[in-house]
Amino acid sequence: MLTTVLAFLVAIGILVTFHELGHYWVARRAGIHVLRFSVGFGKPLFSWRDRHGTEWTLAPIPLGGYVKMLDTYEPQMPEAWRAHTFAAQPVLARMAVVAAGPAANLLLAVVFYAALAWSGTEALRPLIGTVLPDTPAAQAGVKSGDRVERVNETTIEDWAGLRLALLDALSQPEQAIQLHTEYGTRTLPPPNERGLSAEPAAVAGLGLLPQRLLPQVAALEPDSPAFQAGLRIGDTIEAVGSHPVKEWGDLVRALRQQGQPQQPLLLTIQRGEQRFTVSVIPNWVDAPNGQRIPRIGVAPQVDAAWLAQLQFEQQAGPIDGLVVAVSRTWRDVRLSFSMFYRMVLGDVSLQNLSGPLTIADFAGQTARRGLSSYIEFLALISVSLAVLNLLPIPMLDGGHLLYHVAELVKGKPLSEQAQAFGYRVGLVLLLTLMLFAIFNDFNRLFAG
């Protein structure tokens, strides 16, 4: 818990500070006087004032921050100061100040990704370890051991890139997904034909895993059919009836083909030097696709030798590292905007929204895995923060940019009444998004 809390606070502190520094730096370049730079909300825990008259504060609520600039509403403001207010600047200068916050977060993501590329990170080769039965990948003829070279027109270098390319392909619901492997092209049907959408869980629904799963029992559910039949951790399932089992997919396929509700199945088990059969009556459960499938309550062993074969270190030189960093940042931006767009259309569930509890949990998980994982998490969240702030919602940076664009078109600012109405609408939208995100957080918490 301590690691999770500290990792979350450090992440928020870094990302918010850089976001607000973007606003601050451009505001100072534009000649705007900055009254306060705050990380966090609420009564300041610590503050100091610099020689330019800016108050720097650290506040106790770590869910954001703000830069307060001199404006025309300051009471008893000397006339000479009006030239240094935000409102007195040309509209393009104001737009630059507003856009500088998200831009700083994108720049920070590039720095993080470049640091990872230069230092070297562990990655997995894009080799297919397991193709789950009755999935789009299995029906398309993808085989265990296939190396994916391209998804549609995107070149694939590792499993992380493969997963993101598949997520990107899922955002185009009417387009078939082309997996180009060293043995030929495999065509997966358009996502809408399978009821899939651009959600992280839908990638797993395609049926591709990097791990090679062995038909060896790694875990048993208490009181499951396998447990009641006498199976133990370490047992190897060699056959279901007369069908031999060489890999985990063979076991799943045989259970589905031979199993009938309330009918026993004979499993051939190898336990050390012993070889024997047991009778198991599977439980039948509802799958996400609406079908009923048999389960015996065992989890497979991962082939450690195969996983070691997939691992390699990625490291780039100075120029290549920057190219990789910019490419990864742009990829994250496209996917983030695509997810928000699909949410608005209703193609992606709002259950994918994450709030502070989920972000804190991921911060803790990545921090425990090591510095590289944590830095990659920071880069992704920095991009997400930039994209969120660029949404055209009043009260966010994107909403302010929208007002300034309207001012450019009209030749004068929107009326105070129109801006106030927009802010009220924006507040309702933001509160709604926050409530959904927090509700999802608690759902995940209690589901776990």
Short mmCIF file of C-alpha atoms in Angstrom, two decimals:
data_model
loop_
_atom_site.label_atom_id
_atom_site.label_comp_id
_atom_site.label_asym_id
_atom_site.label_seq_id
_atom_site.Cartn_x
_atom_site.Cartn_y
_atom_site.Cartn_z
CA MET A 1 0.00 0.00 0.00
CA LEU A 2 2.83 2.41 0.86
CA THR A 3 4.49 1.74 -2.50
CA THR A 4 1.19 2.35 -4.31
CA VAL A 5 0.52 5.64 -2.49
CA LEU A 6 4.06 6.94 -2.99
CA ALA A 7 4.16 5.88 -6.66
CA PHE A 8 0.81 7.62 -7.27
CA LEU A 9 1.87 10.84 -5.51
CA VAL A 10 5.18 10.97 -7.37
CA ALA A 11 3.41 10.37 -10.70
CA ILE A 12 0.78 13.06 -10.12
CA GLY A 13 3.41 15.47 -8.81
CA ILE A 14 5.65 15.04 -11.88
CA LEU A 15 2.87 15.13 -14.49
CA VAL A 16 0.95 18.04 -12.99
CA THR A 17 4.12 20.07 -12.38
CA PHE A 18 5.25 19.71 -16.00
CA HIS A 19 1.76 20.50 -17.30
CA GLU A 20 1.57 23.70 -15.28
CA LEU A 21 5.18 24.59 -16.09
CA GLY A 22 4.16 24.57 -19.75
CA HIS A 23 1.47 27.18 -19.06
CA TYR A 24 3.81 29.15 -16.80
CA TRP A 25 6.79 29.24 -19.16
CA VAL A 26 4.81 30.43 -22.20
CA ALA A 27 2.84 32.92 -20.10
CA ARG A 28 6.09 34.49 -18.88
CA ARG A 29 7.44 34.58 -22.45
CA ALA A 30 4.23 36.38 -23.51
CA GLY A 31 4.73 39.03 -20.80
CA ILE A 32 1.85 37.84 -18.58
CA HIS A 33 2.32 38.22 -14.83
CA VAL A 34 1.77 34.91 -12.99
CA LEU A 35 0.32 35.34 -9.50
CA ARG A 36 0.41 31.73 -8.31
CA PHE A 37 1.78 28.35 -9.39
CA SER A 38 0.11 25.56 -7.39
CA VAL A 39 0.62 21.82 -7.40
CA GLY A 40 -2.48 20.37 -5.74
CA PHE A 41 -5.64 22.04 -4.52
CA GLY A 42 -6.71 23.39 -1.15
CA LYS A 43 -4.99 25.44 1.53
CA PRO A 44 -1.25 25.54 0.82
CA LEU A 45 0.97 23.28 2.92
CA PHE A 46 4.06 25.15 1.75
CA SER A 47 4.60 28.34 -0.24
CA TRP A 48 7.28 30.82 -1.23
CA ARG A 49 7.40 33.90 -3.46
CA ASP A 50 10.06 34.41 -6.13
CA ARG A 51 11.63 37.68 -7.27
CA HIS A 52 9.01 38.04 -10.05
CA GLY A 53 6.18 38.08 -7.49
CA THR A 54 4.88 34.58 -8.27
CA GLU A 55 3.74 32.51 -5.29
CA TRP A 56 4.76 28.84 -5.56
CA THR A 57 2.61 26.53 -3.45
CA LEU A 58 2.18 22.86 -2.62
CA ALA A 59 -1.40 21.97 -1.61
CA PRO A 60 -2.77 18.78 0.04
CA ILE A 61 -5.25 17.51 -2.60
CA PRO A 62 -3.03 15.83 -5.23
CA LEU A 63 -5.54 15.69 -8.08
CA GLY A 64 -4.24 18.50 -10.25
CA GLY A 65 -2.86 22.00 -10.08
CA TYR A 66 -3.20 25.44 -11.62
CA VAL A 67 -1.41 28.58 -12.74
CA LYS A 68 -3.20 31.78 -11.72
CA MET A 69 -2.41 34.68 -14.07
CA LEU A 70 -3.11 38.36 -13.70
CA ASP A 71 -6.45 39.24 -15.26
CA THR A 72 -8.72 42.26 -15.57
CA TYR A 73 -10.81 41.19 -12.58
CA GLU A 74 -8.09 41.76 -10.00
CA PRO A 75 -9.33 44.44 -7.55
CA GLN A 76 -7.49 47.75 -7.32
CA MET A 77 -5.09 46.78 -10.10
CA PRO A 78 -2.84 49.66 -11.25
CA GLU A 79 -3.46 50.69 -14.83
CA ALA A 80 0.15 49.97 -15.78
CA TRP A 81 -0.40 46.30 -14.93
CA ARG A 82 -3.19 45.81 -17.45
CA ALA A 83 -0.73 45.22 -20.26
CA HIS A 84 0.50 42.16 -18.35
CA THR A 85 -2.92 40.53 -17.96
CA PHE A 86 -3.90 37.35 -19.81
CA ALA A 87 -6.87 39.08 -21.45
CA ALA A 88 -4.72 41.89 -22.85
CA GLN A 89 -2.64 39.53 -25.01
CA PRO A 90 -3.36 38.78 -28.68
CA VAL A 91 -5.58 35.77 -29.20
CA LEU A 92 -2.77 33.68 -30.71
CA ALA A 93 -0.58 34.34 -27.67
CA ARG A 94 -3.43 33.27 -25.36
CA MET A 95 -3.90 30.11 -27.42
CA ALA A 96 -0.18 29.37 -27.09
CA VAL A 97 -0.39 29.72 -23.30
CA VAL A 98 -3.38 27.38 -23.14
CA ALA A 99 -1.87 24.77 -25.47
CA ALA A 100 1.46 24.81 -23.66
CA GLY A 101 0.20 22.60 -20.80
CA PRO A 102 -0.77 19.60 -22.96
CA ALA A 103 2.30 20.23 -25.13
CA ALA A 104 4.52 19.96 -22.05
CA ASN A 105 2.96 16.59 -21.19
CA LEU A 106 3.55 15.31 -24.73
CA LEU A 107 7.16 16.53 -24.60
CA LEU A 108 7.59 14.79 -21.24
CA ALA A 109 6.28 11.55 -22.76
CA VAL A 110 8.83 11.85 -25.58
CA VAL A 111 11.60 12.34 -23.00
CA PHE A 112 10.48 9.29 -21.03
CA TYR A 113 10.18 7.07 -24.11
CA ALA A 114 13.55 8.30 -25.41
CA ALA A 115 15.20 7.53 -22.06
CA LEU A 116 13.78 4.00 -22.22
CA ALA A 117 14.97 3.55 -25.81
CA TRP A 118 18.47 4.79 -25.01
CA SER A 119 18.88 2.77 -21.81
CA GLY A 120 17.43 -0.45 -23.25
CA THR A 121 14.31 -2.28 -22.16
CA GLU A 122 13.21 -5.90 -22.01
CA ALA A 123 10.69 -6.83 -24.71
CA LEU A 124 9.03 -9.92 -26.17
CA ARG A 125 9.43 -10.98 -29.80
CA PRO A 126 6.09 -10.99 -31.67
CA LEU A 127 5.90 -14.78 -31.82
CA ILE A 128 2.53 -16.42 -31.18
CA GLY A 129 2.72 -18.71 -28.18
CA THR A 130 -0.90 -19.85 -27.97
CA VAL A 131 -3.91 -19.52 -30.25
CA LEU A 132 -7.06 -20.07 -28.22
CA PRO A 133 -9.70 -22.33 -29.81
CA ASP A 134 -12.89 -20.91 -31.34
CA THR A 135 -11.45 -17.39 -31.60
CA PRO A 136 -11.01 -15.16 -34.69
CA ALA A 137 -7.28 -15.95 -34.76
CA ALA A 138 -7.89 -19.71 -34.67
CA GLN A 139 -10.53 -19.49 -37.40
CA ALA A 140 -8.16 -17.41 -39.55
CA GLY A 141 -5.54 -20.14 -39.38
CA VAL A 142 -3.00 -18.44 -37.12
CA LYS A 143 -0.68 -21.06 -35.64
CA SER A 144 1.43 -21.29 -32.51
CA GLY A 145 4.96 -20.25 -33.45
CA ASP A 146 3.90 -17.75 -36.14
CA ARG A 147 5.87 -14.51 -36.12
CA VAL A 148 3.73 -11.44 -36.83
CA GLU A 149 5.58 -8.99 -39.06
CA ARG A 150 2.80 -6.51 -39.81
CA VAL A 151 -0.78 -5.76 -38.71
CA ASN A 152 -2.46 -4.15 -41.72
CA GLU A 153 0.24 -1.62 -42.70
CA THR A 154 1.89 -1.30 -39.27
CA THR A 155 5.31 -2.94 -38.87
CA ILE A 156 5.60 -5.00 -35.69
CA GLU A 157 8.80 -5.25 -33.67
CA ASP A 158 7.62 -6.62 -30.31
CA TRP A 159 4.55 -7.85 -28.45
CA ALA A 160 3.74 -4.44 -27.00
CA GLY A 161 3.64 -3.03 -30.53
CA LEU A 162 1.53 -5.98 -31.70
CA ARG A 163 -1.00 -5.43 -28.94
CA LEU A 164 -1.31 -1.71 -29.67
CA ALA A 165 -1.56 -2.34 -33.42
CA LEU A 166 -4.39 -4.80 -32.80
CA LEU A 167 -6.12 -2.28 -30.54
CA ASP A 168 -5.78 0.31 -33.30
CA ALA A 169 -7.20 -2.17 -35.85
CA LEU A 170 -10.15 -2.88 -33.56
CA SER A 171 -11.04 0.83 -33.68
CA GLN A 172 -11.97 0.33 -37.35
CA PRO A 173 -14.98 -1.96 -36.84
CA GLU A 174 -15.79 -2.62 -40.50
CA GLN A 175 -12.25 -3.36 -41.72
CA ALA A 176 -10.80 -6.88 -41.69
CA ILE A 177 -7.55 -7.29 -39.75
CA GLN A 178 -4.61 -8.51 -41.82
CA LEU A 179 -1.93 -10.37 -39.86
CA HIS A 180 1.15 -10.66 -42.06
CA THR A 181 3.32 -13.52 -40.80
CA GLU A 182 6.43 -15.19 -42.16
CA TYR A 183 4.19 -18.02 -43.41
CA GLY A 184 1.64 -15.83 -45.18
CA THR A 185 -1.23 -13.44 -44.49
CA ARG A 186 -4.01 -14.39 -42.08
CA THR A 187 -7.25 -12.43 -42.35
CA LEU A 188 -9.33 -11.91 -39.22
CA PRO A 189 -12.95 -10.82 -39.79
CA PRO A 190 -13.99 -7.21 -39.16
CA PRO A 191 -14.38 -6.58 -35.40
CA ASN A 192 -18.12 -5.77 -35.68
CA GLU A 193 -18.79 -9.26 -37.04
CA ARG A 194 -17.48 -10.69 -33.77
CA GLY A 195 -19.01 -8.11 -31.48
CA LEU A 196 -15.54 -6.75 -30.66
CA SER A 197 -14.59 -3.11 -30.23
CA ALA A 198 -11.54 -0.99 -29.46
CA GLU A 199 -11.32 -2.04 -25.83
CA PRO A 200 -8.25 -3.54 -24.15
CA ALA A 201 -10.20 -6.71 -23.28
CA ALA A 202 -11.15 -7.19 -26.94
CA VAL A 203 -7.50 -7.76 -27.89
CA ALA A 204 -7.53 -10.90 -25.74
CA GLY A 205 -10.81 -11.83 -27.45
CA LEU A 206 -8.91 -12.26 -30.72
CA GLY A 207 -7.28 -15.35 -29.19
CA LEU A 208 -3.56 -14.54 -29.36
CA LEU A 209 -1.17 -14.98 -26.43
CA PRO A 210 2.62 -14.64 -26.26
CA GLN A 211 2.84 -17.38 -23.63
CA ARG A 212 2.93 -21.02 -24.62
CA LEU A 213 0.53 -22.77 -22.26
CA LEU A 214 1.30 -26.34 -21.27
CA PRO A 215 -1.43 -28.88 -20.40
CA GLN A 216 0.04 -29.07 -16.91
CA VAL A 217 -1.92 -28.04 -13.82
CA ALA A 218 -0.44 -24.86 -12.30
CA ALA A 219 -3.44 -24.04 -10.09
CA LEU A 220 -6.71 -25.66 -8.99
CA GLU A 221 -9.93 -23.93 -8.04
CA PRO A 222 -11.23 -25.19 -4.69
CA ASP A 223 -14.17 -27.62 -5.04
CA SER A 224 -13.84 -27.56 -8.83
CA PRO A 225 -14.55 -30.69 -10.92
CA ALA A 226 -10.81 -31.28 -11.34
CA PHE A 227 -10.20 -30.88 -7.61
CA GLN A 228 -13.01 -33.29 -6.76
CA ALA A 229 -11.65 -35.80 -9.31
CA GLY A 230 -8.33 -35.87 -7.46
CA LEU A 231 -6.10 -33.80 -9.76
CA ARG A 232 -3.08 -32.13 -8.16
CA ILE A 233 -0.82 -29.22 -9.06
CA GLY A 234 1.90 -30.53 -11.37
CA ASP A 235 -0.27 -33.15 -13.06
CA THR A 236 -0.02 -33.31 -16.86
CA ILE A 237 -3.23 -33.96 -18.82
CA GLU A 238 -2.22 -36.19 -21.72
CA ALA A 239 -5.59 -37.03 -23.27
CA VAL A 240 -9.32 -36.35 -23.12
CA GLY A 241 -11.01 -39.63 -24.00
CA SER A 242 -9.21 -40.85 -27.13
CA HIS A 243 -7.99 -37.37 -28.13
CA PRO A 244 -4.31 -36.71 -27.29
CA VAL A 245 -3.38 -33.40 -25.66
CA LYS A 246 -0.07 -31.80 -26.64
CA GLU A 247 -0.78 -28.21 -25.63
CA TRP A 248 -3.37 -26.27 -23.65
CA GLY A 249 -5.40 -25.44 -26.73
CA ASP A 250 -5.82 -29.17 -27.43
CA LEU A 251 -7.32 -29.60 -23.95
CA VAL A 252 -9.75 -26.70 -24.36
CA ARG A 253 -10.75 -27.88 -27.83
CA ALA A 254 -11.30 -31.49 -26.70
CA LEU A 255 -13.39 -30.43 -23.70
CA ARG A 256 -15.64 -28.33 -25.93
CA GLN A 257 -15.98 -30.98 -28.64
CA GLN A 258 -16.56 -33.99 -26.41
CA GLY A 259 -18.20 -32.49 -23.37
CA GLN A 260 -21.94 -32.73 -22.76
CA PRO A 261 -23.78 -31.24 -19.77
CA GLN A 262 -23.84 -33.69 -16.84
CA GLN A 263 -21.77 -36.25 -18.78
CA PRO A 264 -18.40 -37.42 -17.42
CA LEU A 265 -15.16 -37.22 -19.41
CA LEU A 266 -12.11 -39.46 -18.98
CA LEU A 267 -8.84 -37.61 -18.56
CA THR A 268 -5.51 -39.40 -18.89
CA ILE A 269 -3.13 -38.03 -16.25
CA GLN A 270 0.65 -38.30 -15.92
CA ARG A 271 1.87 -37.76 -12.36
CA GLY A 272 5.56 -38.48 -11.98
CA GLU A 273 6.02 -42.11 -12.96
CA GLN A 274 2.29 -42.84 -12.66
CA ARG A 275 -0.15 -42.77 -15.57
CA PHE A 276 -3.86 -43.18 -14.85
CA THR A 277 -7.35 -41.94 -15.82
CA VAL A 278 -9.89 -39.94 -13.85
CA SER A 279 -13.53 -39.14 -14.53
CA VAL A 280 -14.53 -35.48 -14.53
CA ILE A 281 -17.94 -33.85 -15.00
CA PRO A 282 -17.25 -30.27 -16.21
CA ASN A 283 -19.19 -27.25 -15.09
CA TRP A 284 -20.87 -25.42 -17.96
CA VAL A 285 -20.66 -21.63 -17.82
CA ASP A 286 -21.74 -18.73 -20.04
CA ALA A 287 -18.90 -17.29 -22.16
CA PRO A 288 -18.77 -13.57 -23.15
CA ASN A 289 -19.86 -14.53 -26.71
CA GLY A 290 -23.09 -16.06 -25.36
CA GLN A 291 -22.04 -19.69 -25.76
CA ARG A 292 -21.96 -22.21 -22.93
CA ILE A 293 -18.55 -23.78 -22.44
CA PRO A 294 -17.18 -26.50 -20.13
CA ARG A 295 -14.76 -25.72 -17.29
CA ILE A 296 -12.97 -28.15 -15.01
CA GLY A 297 -11.28 -25.55 -12.80
CA VAL A 298 -7.58 -25.81 -13.68
CA ALA A 299 -5.08 -23.17 -14.78
CA PRO A 300 -2.23 -24.01 -17.20
CA GLN A 301 1.49 -23.90 -16.60
CA VAL A 302 3.41 -21.33 -18.68
CA ASP A 303 6.31 -22.72 -20.70
CA ALA A 304 9.24 -20.87 -19.10
CA ALA A 305 11.70 -21.96 -21.81
CA TRP A 306 9.46 -20.52 -24.54
CA LEU A 307 9.04 -17.24 -22.67
CA ALA A 308 12.80 -16.95 -22.22
CA GLN A 309 13.19 -17.48 -25.98
CA LEU A 310 10.84 -14.53 -26.63
CA GLN A 311 12.71 -12.08 -24.42
CA PHE A 312 15.24 -9.66 -25.88
CA GLU A 313 16.63 -6.23 -25.09
CA GLN A 314 15.65 -3.24 -27.21
CA GLN A 315 18.17 -0.40 -27.30
CA ALA A 316 18.47 2.50 -29.73
CA GLY A 317 21.07 5.15 -30.51
CA PRO A 318 20.56 8.91 -29.95
CA ILE A 319 18.71 9.65 -33.20
CA ASP A 320 16.85 6.35 -33.45
CA GLY A 321 15.81 6.67 -29.81
CA LEU A 322 14.21 10.06 -30.49
CA VAL A 323 12.44 8.70 -33.57
CA VAL A 324 11.10 5.77 -31.53
CA ALA A 325 10.02 8.12 -28.72
CA VAL A 326 8.13 10.48 -31.05
CA SER A 327 6.54 7.51 -32.85
CA ARG A 328 5.37 5.90 -29.58
CA THR A 329 4.00 9.22 -28.29
CA TRP A 330 2.08 9.82 -31.53
CA ARG A 331 0.77 6.24 -31.41
CA ASP A 332 -0.50 6.79 -27.85
CA VAL A 333 -2.12 10.10 -28.86
CA ARG A 334 -3.97 8.47 -31.78
CA LEU A 335 -5.17 5.57 -29.66
CA SER A 336 -6.29 7.84 -26.82
CA PHE A 337 -8.28 10.12 -29.12
CA SER A 338 -9.70 7.05 -30.88
CA MET A 339 -10.87 5.59 -27.56
CA PHE A 340 -12.60 8.84 -26.55
CA TYR A 341 -14.19 9.12 -30.00
CA ARG A 342 -15.46 5.53 -29.86
CA MET A 343 -16.85 6.20 -26.38
CA VAL A 344 -18.83 9.17 -27.70
CA LEU A 345 -20.20 6.97 -30.51
CA GLY A 346 -21.06 4.22 -28.02
CA ASP A 347 -18.72 1.67 -29.65
CA VAL A 348 -16.54 1.50 -26.53
CA SER A 349 -17.99 1.11 -23.06
CA LEU A 350 -17.58 3.86 -20.48
CA GLN A 351 -16.39 1.07 -18.18
CA ASN A 352 -12.95 1.67 -19.70
CA LEU A 353 -12.71 5.05 -17.95
CA SER A 354 -10.29 4.89 -15.05
CA GLY A 355 -10.22 7.10 -11.99
CA PRO A 356 -7.60 7.86 -9.31
CA LEU A 357 -7.90 4.45 -7.61
CA THR A 358 -7.14 2.50 -10.80
CA ILE A 359 -4.33 4.89 -11.75
CA ALA A 360 -2.84 4.55 -8.26
CA ASP A 361 -3.07 0.76 -8.52
CA PHE A 362 -1.24 0.75 -11.87
CA ALA A 363 1.34 3.17 -10.46
CA GLY A 364 2.05 0.74 -7.61
CA GLN A 365 2.14 -2.30 -9.89
CA THR A 366 4.59 -0.73 -12.34
CA ALA A 367 6.78 0.67 -9.55
CA ARG A 368 7.10 -2.81 -8.05
CA ARG A 369 8.09 -4.25 -11.46
CA GLY A 370 10.99 -1.82 -11.77
CA LEU A 371 12.04 1.63 -12.91
CA SER A 372 11.56 0.94 -16.64
CA SER A 373 7.94 -0.17 -16.15
CA TYR A 374 7.23 2.85 -13.96
CA ILE A 375 8.73 5.29 -16.50
CA GLU A 376 6.68 3.69 -19.28
CA PHE A 377 3.58 4.13 -17.09
CA LEU A 378 4.46 7.80 -16.55
CA ALA A 379 4.83 8.32 -20.30
CA LEU A 380 1.44 6.75 -21.04
CA ILE A 381 -0.35 8.72 -18.31
CA SER A 382 1.36 11.92 -19.46
CA VAL A 383 -0.06 11.38 -22.96
CA SER A 384 -3.49 10.57 -21.49
CA LEU A 385 -3.40 13.78 -19.43
CA ALA A 386 -2.51 15.80 -22.54
CA VAL A 387 -5.28 14.23 -24.60
CA LEU A 388 -7.85 14.64 -21.83
CA ASN A 389 -7.01 18.33 -21.51
CA LEU A 390 -7.28 18.83 -25.27
CA LEU A 391 -10.87 17.59 -25.40
CA PRO A 392 -13.16 20.48 -26.48
CA ILE A 393 -14.89 20.70 -23.10
CA PRO A 394 -15.15 24.12 -21.39
CA MET A 395 -13.06 24.20 -18.19
CA LEU A 396 -10.39 22.08 -19.91
CA ASP A 397 -7.59 23.50 -22.04
CA GLY A 398 -9.37 22.22 -25.15
CA GLY A 399 -12.48 24.18 -24.19
CA HIS A 400 -10.44 27.38 -23.81
CA LEU A 401 -8.87 26.76 -27.19
CA LEU A 402 -12.37 26.34 -28.62
CA TYR A 403 -13.38 29.76 -27.23
CA HIS A 404 -10.25 31.34 -28.72
CA VAL A 405 -10.90 29.77 -32.12
CA ALA A 406 -14.42 31.21 -31.98
CA GLU A 407 -12.87 34.58 -31.18
CA LEU A 408 -10.60 34.31 -34.21
CA VAL A 409 -13.59 33.51 -36.43
CA LYS A 410 -15.86 36.23 -35.01
CA GLY A 411 -13.17 38.85 -34.59
CA LYS A 412 -14.17 39.39 -30.95
CA PRO A 413 -14.51 37.27 -27.79
CA LEU A 414 -17.67 35.31 -27.08
CA SER A 415 -20.07 37.05 -24.74
CA GLU A 416 -19.65 36.51 -21.01
CA GLN A 417 -23.07 34.83 -20.95
CA ALA A 418 -22.06 32.32 -23.65
CA GLN A 419 -18.78 31.56 -21.90
CA ALA A 420 -20.52 31.14 -18.53
CA PHE A 421 -23.06 28.76 -20.07
CA GLY A 422 -20.24 26.76 -21.64
CA TYR A 423 -18.45 26.50 -18.30
CA ARG A 424 -21.61 25.19 -16.64
CA VAL A 425 -22.02 22.56 -19.36
CA GLY A 426 -18.34 21.67 -19.08
CA LEU A 427 -18.62 21.32 -15.31
CA VAL A 428 -21.55 18.91 -15.68
CA LEU A 429 -19.65 16.86 -18.28
CA LEU A 430 -16.50 16.70 -16.16
CA LEU A 431 -18.39 15.73 -13.03
CA THR A 432 -20.22 13.03 -15.01
CA LEU A 433 -16.93 11.65 -16.34
CA MET A 434 -15.42 11.73 -12.86
CA LEU A 435 -18.40 9.91 -11.36
CA PHE A 436 -18.21 7.22 -14.07
CA ALA A 437 -14.47 6.84 -13.51
CA ILE A 438 -14.80 6.56 -9.72
CA PHE A 439 -17.74 4.16 -10.08
CA ASN A 440 -15.59 2.00 -12.39
CA ASP A 441 -12.76 2.15 -9.85
CA PHE A 442 -14.97 0.78 -7.09
CA ASN A 443 -16.41 -1.86 -9.42
CA ARG A 444 -12.90 -3.07 -10.21
CA LEU A 445 -11.94 -2.91 -6.53
CA PHE A 446 -14.84 -5.06 -5.33
CA ALA A 447 -14.66 -7.35 -8.38
CA GLY A 448 -11.04 -8.03 -7.53
#
